[in-house]
XYZ file of N, CA and C in Angstrom:
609
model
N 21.279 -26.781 125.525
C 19.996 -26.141 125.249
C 19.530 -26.424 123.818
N 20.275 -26.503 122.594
C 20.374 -26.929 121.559
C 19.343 -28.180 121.579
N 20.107 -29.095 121.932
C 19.404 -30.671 121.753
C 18.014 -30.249 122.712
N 17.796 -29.509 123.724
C 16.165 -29.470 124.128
C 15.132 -29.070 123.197
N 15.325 -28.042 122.809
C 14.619 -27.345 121.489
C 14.255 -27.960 120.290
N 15.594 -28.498 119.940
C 15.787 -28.924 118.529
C 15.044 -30.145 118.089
N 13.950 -30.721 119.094
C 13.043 -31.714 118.734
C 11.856 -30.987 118.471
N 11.431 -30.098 118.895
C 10.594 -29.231 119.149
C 10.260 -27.984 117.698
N 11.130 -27.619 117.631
C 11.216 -27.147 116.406
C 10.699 -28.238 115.338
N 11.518 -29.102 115.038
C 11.597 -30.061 114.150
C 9.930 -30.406 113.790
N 9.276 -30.519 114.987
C 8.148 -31.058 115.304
C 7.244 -30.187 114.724
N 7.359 -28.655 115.349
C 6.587 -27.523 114.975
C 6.256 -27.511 113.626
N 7.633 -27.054 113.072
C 7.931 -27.010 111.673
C 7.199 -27.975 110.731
N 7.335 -29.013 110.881
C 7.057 -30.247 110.199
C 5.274 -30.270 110.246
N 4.785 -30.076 111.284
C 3.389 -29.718 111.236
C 2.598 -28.175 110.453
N 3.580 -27.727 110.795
C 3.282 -26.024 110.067
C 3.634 -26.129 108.359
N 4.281 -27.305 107.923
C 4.545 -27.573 106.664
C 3.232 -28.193 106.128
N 2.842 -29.517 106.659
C 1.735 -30.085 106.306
C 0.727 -29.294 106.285
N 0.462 -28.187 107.576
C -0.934 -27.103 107.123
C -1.200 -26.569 105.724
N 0.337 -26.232 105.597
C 0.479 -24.974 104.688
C 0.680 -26.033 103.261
N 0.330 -26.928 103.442
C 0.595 -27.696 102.192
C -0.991 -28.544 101.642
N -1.560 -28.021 102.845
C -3.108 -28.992 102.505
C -3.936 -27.326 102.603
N -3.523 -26.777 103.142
C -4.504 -25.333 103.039
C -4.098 -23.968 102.341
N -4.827 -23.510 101.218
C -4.294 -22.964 100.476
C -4.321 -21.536 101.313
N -3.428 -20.540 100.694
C -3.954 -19.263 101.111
C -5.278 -18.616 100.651
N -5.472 -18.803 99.313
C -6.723 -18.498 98.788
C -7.505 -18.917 99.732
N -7.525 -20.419 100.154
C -9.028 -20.834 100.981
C -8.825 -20.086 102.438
N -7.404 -19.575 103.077
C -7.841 -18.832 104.682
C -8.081 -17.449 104.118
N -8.203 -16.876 102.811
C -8.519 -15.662 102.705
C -10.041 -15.628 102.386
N -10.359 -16.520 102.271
C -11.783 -17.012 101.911
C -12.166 -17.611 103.104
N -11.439 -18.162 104.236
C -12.211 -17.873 105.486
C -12.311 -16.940 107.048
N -11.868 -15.850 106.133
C -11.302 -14.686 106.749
C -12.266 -13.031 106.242
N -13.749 -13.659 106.281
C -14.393 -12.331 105.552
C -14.914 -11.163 106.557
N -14.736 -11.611 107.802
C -15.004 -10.880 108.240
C -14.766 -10.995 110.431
N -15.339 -10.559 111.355
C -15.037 -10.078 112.386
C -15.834 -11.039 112.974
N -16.459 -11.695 113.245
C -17.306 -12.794 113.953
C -16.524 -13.520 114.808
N -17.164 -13.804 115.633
C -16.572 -14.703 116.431
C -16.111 -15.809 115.753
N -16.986 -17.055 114.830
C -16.648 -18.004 114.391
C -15.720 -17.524 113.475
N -15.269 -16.348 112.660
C -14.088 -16.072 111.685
C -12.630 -16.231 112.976
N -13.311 -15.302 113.973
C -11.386 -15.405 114.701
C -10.867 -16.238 115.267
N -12.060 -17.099 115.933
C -11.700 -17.821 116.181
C -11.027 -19.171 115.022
N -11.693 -19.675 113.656
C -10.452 -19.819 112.355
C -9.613 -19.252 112.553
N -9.678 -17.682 112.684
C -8.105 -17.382 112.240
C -6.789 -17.435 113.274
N -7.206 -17.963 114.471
C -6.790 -17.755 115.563
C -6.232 -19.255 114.992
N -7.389 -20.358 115.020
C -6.404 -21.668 114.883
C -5.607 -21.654 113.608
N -5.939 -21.123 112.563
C -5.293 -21.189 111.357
C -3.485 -20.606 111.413
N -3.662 -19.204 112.172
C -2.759 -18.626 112.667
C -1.654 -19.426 113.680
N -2.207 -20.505 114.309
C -1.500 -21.233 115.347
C -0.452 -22.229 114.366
N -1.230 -22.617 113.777
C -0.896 -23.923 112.858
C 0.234 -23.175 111.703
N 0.339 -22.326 111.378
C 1.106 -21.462 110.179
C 2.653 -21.148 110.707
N 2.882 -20.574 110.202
C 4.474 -20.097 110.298
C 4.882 -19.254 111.484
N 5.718 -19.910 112.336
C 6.647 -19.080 113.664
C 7.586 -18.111 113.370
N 7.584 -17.449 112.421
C 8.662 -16.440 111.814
C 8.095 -14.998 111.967
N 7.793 -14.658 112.752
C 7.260 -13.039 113.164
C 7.442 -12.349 111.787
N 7.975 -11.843 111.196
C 8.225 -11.539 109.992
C 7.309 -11.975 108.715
N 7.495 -13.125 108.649
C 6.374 -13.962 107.452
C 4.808 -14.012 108.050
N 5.037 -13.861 109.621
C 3.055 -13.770 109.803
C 2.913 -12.605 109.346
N 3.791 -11.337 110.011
C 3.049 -9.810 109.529
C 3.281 -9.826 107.504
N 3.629 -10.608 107.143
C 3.696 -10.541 105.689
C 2.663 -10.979 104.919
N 2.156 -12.362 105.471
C 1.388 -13.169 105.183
C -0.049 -12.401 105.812
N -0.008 -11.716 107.039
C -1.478 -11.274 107.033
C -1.730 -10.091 106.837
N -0.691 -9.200 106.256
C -0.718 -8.107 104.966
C -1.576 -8.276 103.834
N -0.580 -9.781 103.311
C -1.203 -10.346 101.450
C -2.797 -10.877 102.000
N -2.781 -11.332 103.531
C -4.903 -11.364 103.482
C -5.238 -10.483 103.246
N -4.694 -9.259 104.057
C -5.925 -8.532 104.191
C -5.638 -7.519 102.677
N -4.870 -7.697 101.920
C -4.873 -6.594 100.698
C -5.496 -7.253 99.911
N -5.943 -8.451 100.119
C -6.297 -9.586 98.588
C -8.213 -9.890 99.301
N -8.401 -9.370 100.335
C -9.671 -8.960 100.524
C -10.053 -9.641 102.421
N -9.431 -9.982 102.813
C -9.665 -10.768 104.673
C -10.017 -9.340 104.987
N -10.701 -9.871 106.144
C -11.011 -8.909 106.845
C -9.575 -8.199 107.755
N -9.916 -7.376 108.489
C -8.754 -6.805 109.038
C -8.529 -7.120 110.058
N -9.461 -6.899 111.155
C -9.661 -7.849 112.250
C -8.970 -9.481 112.127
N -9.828 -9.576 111.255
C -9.493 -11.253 111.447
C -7.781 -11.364 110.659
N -7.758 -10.882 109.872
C -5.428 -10.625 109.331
C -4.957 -10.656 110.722
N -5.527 -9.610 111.813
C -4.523 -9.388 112.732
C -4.604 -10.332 113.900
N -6.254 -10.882 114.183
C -6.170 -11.927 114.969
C -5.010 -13.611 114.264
N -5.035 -13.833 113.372
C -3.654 -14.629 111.966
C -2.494 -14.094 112.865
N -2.175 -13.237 112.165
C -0.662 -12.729 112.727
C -0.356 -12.605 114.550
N -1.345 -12.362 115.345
C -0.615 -12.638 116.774
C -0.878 -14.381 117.415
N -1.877 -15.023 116.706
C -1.541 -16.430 116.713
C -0.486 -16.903 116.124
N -0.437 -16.228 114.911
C 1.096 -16.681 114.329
C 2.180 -16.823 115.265
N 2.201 -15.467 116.349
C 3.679 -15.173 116.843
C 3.584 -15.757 117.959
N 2.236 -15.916 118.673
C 2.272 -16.082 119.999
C 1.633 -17.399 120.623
N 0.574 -18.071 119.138
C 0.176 -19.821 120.137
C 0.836 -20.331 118.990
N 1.887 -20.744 118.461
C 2.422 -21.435 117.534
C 2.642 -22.932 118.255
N 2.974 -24.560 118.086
C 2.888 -25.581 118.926
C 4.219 -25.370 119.368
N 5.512 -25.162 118.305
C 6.682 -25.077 118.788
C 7.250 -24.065 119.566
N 6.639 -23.115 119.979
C 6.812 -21.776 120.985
C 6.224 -22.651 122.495
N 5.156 -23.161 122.217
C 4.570 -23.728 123.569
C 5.465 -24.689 124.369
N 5.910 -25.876 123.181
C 6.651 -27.139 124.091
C 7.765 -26.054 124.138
N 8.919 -25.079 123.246
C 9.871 -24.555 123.749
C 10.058 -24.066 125.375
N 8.303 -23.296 125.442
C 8.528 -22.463 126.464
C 7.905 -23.480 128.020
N 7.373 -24.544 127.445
C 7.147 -25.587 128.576
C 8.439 -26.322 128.991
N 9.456 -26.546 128.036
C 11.175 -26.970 128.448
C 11.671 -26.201 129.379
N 11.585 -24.496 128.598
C 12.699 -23.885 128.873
C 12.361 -23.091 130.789
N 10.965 -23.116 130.231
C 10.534 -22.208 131.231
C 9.285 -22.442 132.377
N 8.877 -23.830 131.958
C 7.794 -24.600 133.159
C 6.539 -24.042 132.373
N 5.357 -24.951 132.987
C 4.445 -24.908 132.130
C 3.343 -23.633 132.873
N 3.623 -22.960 133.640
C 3.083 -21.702 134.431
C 3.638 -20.971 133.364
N 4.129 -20.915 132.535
C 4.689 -19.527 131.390
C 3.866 -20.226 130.279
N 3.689 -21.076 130.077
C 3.426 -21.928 128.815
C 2.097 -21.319 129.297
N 1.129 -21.768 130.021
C -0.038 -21.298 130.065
C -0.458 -20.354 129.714
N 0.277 -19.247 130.574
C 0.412 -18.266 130.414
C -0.096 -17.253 129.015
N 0.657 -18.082 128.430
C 0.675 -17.549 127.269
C -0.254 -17.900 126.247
N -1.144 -18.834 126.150
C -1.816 -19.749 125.912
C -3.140 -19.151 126.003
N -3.044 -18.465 127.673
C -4.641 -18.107 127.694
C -4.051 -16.351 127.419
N -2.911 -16.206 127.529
C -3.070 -14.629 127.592
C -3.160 -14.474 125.789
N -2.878 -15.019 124.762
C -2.635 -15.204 123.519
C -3.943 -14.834 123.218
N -4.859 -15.512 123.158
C -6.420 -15.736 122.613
C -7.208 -14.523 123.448
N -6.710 -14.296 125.018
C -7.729 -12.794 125.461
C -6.710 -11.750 124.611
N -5.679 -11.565 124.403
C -4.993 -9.950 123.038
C -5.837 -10.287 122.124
N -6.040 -11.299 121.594
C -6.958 -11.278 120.570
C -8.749 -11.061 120.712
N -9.297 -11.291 121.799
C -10.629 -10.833 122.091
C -10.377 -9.124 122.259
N -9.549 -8.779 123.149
C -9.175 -7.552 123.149
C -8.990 -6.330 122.124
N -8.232 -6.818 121.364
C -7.963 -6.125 120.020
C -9.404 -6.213 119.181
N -9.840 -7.284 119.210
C -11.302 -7.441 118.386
C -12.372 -6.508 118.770
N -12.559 -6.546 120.164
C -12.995 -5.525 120.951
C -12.849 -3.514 120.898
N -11.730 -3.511 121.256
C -11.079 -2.343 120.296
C -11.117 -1.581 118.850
N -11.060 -2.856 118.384
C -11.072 -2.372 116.883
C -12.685 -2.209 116.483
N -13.246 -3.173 117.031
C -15.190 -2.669 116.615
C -15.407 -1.782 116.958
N -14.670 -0.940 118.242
C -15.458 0.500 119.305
C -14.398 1.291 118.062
N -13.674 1.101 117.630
C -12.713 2.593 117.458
C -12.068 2.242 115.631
N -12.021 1.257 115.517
C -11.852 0.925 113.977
C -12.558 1.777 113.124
N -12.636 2.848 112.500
C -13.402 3.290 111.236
C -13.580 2.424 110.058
N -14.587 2.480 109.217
C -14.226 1.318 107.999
C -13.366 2.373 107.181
N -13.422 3.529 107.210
C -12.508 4.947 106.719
C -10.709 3.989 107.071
N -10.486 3.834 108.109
C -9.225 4.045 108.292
C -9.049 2.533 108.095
N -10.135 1.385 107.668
C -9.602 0.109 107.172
C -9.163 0.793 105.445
N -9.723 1.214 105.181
C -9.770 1.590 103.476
C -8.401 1.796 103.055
N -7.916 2.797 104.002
C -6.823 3.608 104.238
C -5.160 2.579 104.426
N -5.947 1.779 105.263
C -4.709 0.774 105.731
C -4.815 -0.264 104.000
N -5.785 -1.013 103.565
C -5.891 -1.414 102.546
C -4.806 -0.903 101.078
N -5.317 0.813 101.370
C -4.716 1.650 100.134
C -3.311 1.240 100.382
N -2.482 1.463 101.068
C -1.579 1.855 102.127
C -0.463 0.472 101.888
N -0.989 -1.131 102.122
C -0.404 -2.112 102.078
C -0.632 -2.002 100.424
N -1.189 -2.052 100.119
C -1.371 -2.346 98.079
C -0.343 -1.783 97.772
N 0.361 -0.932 98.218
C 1.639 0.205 97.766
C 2.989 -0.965 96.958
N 2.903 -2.291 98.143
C 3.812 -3.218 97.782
C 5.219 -3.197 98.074
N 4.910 -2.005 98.966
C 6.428 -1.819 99.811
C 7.332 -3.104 100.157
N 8.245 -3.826 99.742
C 8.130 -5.501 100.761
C 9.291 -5.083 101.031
N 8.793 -6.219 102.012
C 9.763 -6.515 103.528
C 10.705 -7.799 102.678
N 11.378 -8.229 103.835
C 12.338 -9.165 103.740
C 11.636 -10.617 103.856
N 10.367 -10.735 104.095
C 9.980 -11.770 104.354
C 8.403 -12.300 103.326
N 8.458 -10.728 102.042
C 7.040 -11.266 101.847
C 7.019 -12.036 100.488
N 8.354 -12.795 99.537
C 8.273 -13.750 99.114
C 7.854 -15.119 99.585
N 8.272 -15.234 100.894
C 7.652 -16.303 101.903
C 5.948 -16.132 101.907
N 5.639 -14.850 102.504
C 4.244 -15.056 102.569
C 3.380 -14.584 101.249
N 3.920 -14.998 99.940
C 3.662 -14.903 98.484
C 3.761 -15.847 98.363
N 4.227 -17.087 98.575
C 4.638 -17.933 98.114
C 3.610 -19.092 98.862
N 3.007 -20.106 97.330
C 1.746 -21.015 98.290
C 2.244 -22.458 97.562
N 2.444 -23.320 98.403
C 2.861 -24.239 98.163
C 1.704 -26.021 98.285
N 0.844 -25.361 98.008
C -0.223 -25.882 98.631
C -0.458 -26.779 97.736
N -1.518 -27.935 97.996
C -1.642 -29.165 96.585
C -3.074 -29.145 96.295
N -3.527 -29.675 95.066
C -4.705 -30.028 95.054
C -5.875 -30.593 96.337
N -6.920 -30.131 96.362
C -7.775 -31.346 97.249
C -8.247 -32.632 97.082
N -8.139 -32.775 95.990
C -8.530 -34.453 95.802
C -8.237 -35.141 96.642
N -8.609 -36.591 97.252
C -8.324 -37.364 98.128
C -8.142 -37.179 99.847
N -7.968 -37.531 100.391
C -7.863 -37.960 101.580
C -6.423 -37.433 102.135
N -6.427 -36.727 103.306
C -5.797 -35.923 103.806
C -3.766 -36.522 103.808
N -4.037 -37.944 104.194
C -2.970 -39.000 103.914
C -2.966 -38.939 102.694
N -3.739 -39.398 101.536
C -3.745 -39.549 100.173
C -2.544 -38.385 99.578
N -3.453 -37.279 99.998
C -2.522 -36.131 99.243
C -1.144 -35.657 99.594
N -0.659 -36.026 101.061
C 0.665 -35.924 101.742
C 1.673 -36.846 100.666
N 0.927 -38.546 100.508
C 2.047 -38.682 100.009
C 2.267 -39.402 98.391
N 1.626 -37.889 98.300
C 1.782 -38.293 96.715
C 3.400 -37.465 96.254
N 3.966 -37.433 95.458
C 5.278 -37.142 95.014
C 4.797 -35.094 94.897
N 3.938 -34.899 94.584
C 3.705 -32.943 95.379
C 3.511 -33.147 96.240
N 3.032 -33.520 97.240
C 2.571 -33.456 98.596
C 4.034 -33.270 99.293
N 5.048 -34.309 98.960
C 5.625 -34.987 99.989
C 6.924 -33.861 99.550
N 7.140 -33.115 97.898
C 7.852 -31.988 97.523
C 7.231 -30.431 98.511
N 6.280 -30.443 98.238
C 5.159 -29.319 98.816
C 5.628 -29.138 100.139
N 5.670 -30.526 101.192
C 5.823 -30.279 102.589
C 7.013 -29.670 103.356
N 8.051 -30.811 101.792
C 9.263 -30.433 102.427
C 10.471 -29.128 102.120
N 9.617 -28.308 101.242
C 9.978 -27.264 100.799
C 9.593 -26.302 102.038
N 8.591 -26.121 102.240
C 7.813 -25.387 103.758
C 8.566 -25.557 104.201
N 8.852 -26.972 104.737
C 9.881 -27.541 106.143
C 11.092 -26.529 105.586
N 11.930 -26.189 104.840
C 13.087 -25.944 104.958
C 12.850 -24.291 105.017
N 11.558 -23.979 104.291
C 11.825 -22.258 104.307
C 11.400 -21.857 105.720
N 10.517 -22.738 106.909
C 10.401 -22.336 107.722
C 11.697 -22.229 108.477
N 12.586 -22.970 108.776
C 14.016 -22.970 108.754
C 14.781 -22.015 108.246
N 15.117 -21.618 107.395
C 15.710 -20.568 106.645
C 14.810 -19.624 107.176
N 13.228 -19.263 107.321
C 13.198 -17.977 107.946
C 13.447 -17.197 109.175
N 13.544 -18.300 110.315
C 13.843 -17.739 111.563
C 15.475 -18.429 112.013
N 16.437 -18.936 111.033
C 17.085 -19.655 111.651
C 18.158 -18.555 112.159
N 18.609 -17.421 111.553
C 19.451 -16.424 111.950
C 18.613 -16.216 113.517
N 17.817 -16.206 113.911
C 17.350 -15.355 115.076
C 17.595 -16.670 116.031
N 17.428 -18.106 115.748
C 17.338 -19.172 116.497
C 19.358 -19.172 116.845
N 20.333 -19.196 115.673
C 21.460 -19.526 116.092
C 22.139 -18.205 117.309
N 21.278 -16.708 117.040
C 21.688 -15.836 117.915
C 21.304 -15.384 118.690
N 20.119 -16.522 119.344
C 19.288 -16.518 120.340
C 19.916 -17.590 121.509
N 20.628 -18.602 120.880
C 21.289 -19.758 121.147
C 22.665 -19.424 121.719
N 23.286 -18.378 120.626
C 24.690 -18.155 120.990
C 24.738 -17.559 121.870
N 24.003 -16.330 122.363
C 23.590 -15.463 123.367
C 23.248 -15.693 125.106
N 22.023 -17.030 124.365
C 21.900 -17.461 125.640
C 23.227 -18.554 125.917
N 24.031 -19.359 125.832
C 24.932 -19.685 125.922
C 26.115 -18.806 126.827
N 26.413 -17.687 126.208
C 27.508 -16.783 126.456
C 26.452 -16.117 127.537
N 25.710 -16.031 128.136
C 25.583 -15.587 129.415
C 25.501 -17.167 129.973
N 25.056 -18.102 129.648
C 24.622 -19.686 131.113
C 26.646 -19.235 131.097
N 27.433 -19.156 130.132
C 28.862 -19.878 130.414
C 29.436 -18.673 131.491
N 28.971 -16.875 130.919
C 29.828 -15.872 131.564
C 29.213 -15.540 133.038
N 28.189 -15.485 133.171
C 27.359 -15.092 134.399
C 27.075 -15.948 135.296
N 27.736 -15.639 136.615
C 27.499 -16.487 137.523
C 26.209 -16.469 138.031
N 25.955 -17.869 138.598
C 24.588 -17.843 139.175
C 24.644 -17.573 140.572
């Protein structure tokens, strides 16, 4: 099961490095002002493309929305984060046929019309204020040096240009490894687990 995944990841990762290395956080908090359709839907792809570490999305769309994103649009970020990421999709098209992969795909983007929905009928701007006050506190988690942390490069040049310049190519591969280091405890005991039932449980 190892070797199925483990291209997949590699793949994910490696793309979720390059985002996060050509797009600053400043600029998705700056395209995150507000509840529109054209904002969630950004934050929905922005969210796809970013970090698979459940942990570092709810961290990362904390530091939006305290540094001024809208709220709506932080939370539409964080369940793209967890739930259309590329390497969750091919995982769950290996592991589990592409009727789950879909699945998830279209059910991903309607939680997020849903919640958007929700939150306009019943959201107070009172109880955004509140949530605002509330995250500023700076309570951190285990994961919000990760989503503090911007590794991003200048814009000058051409999307190739800037990958491989000597930051670009430091920039990417720093991402690449912290995305690694952030979920890898949950990947080796997700692995060991499923293992020790394919070996103990008969089919």
């Amino acid at each position: 099961m190892t070797w199925e995944i483990l291209w997949a990841l590699i793949l994910g990762f490696l793309l979720s490095a390059i985002v996060q290395t050509l797009v600053s956080k400043r600029q998705i908090r700056r395209l995150l002002p507000d509840d529109s359709p054209r904002t969630l839907a950004l934050a929905t792809g922005l969210g796809a493309a970013s970090s698979s570490c459940s942990y570092a999305a709810v961290a990362l769309a904390r530091s939006l929305f305290v540094k001024g994103a809208n709220f709506t649009a932080a939370m539409a970020f964080e369940i793209a984060s967890t739930n259309l990421v590329i390497e969750l999709g091919i995982i769950m098209a290996l592991l589990l046929g592409w009727r789950f992969t879909l699945a998830e795909f279209i059910g991903g983007p309607l939680m997020i019309v849903f919640i958007a929905l929700l939150f306009r009928v019943f959201l107070s701007q009172r109880l955004v204020e509140e949530a605002r006050a509330e995250a500023a506190k700076g309570r951190r988690g285990s994961m919000e040096g990760h989503a503090a942390m911007d590794m991003s490069i200048p814009t000058q040049g051409s999307i190739w240009q800037r990958l491989r310049t000597p930051e670009g190519f430091t920039a990417t591969s720093h991402v690449f490894v912290m995305e690694w280091a952030a979920i890898l405890r949950d990947i080796v005991g997700g692995l060991l687990i499923a293992g020790a039932f394919a070996a103990w449980v008969p089919n």
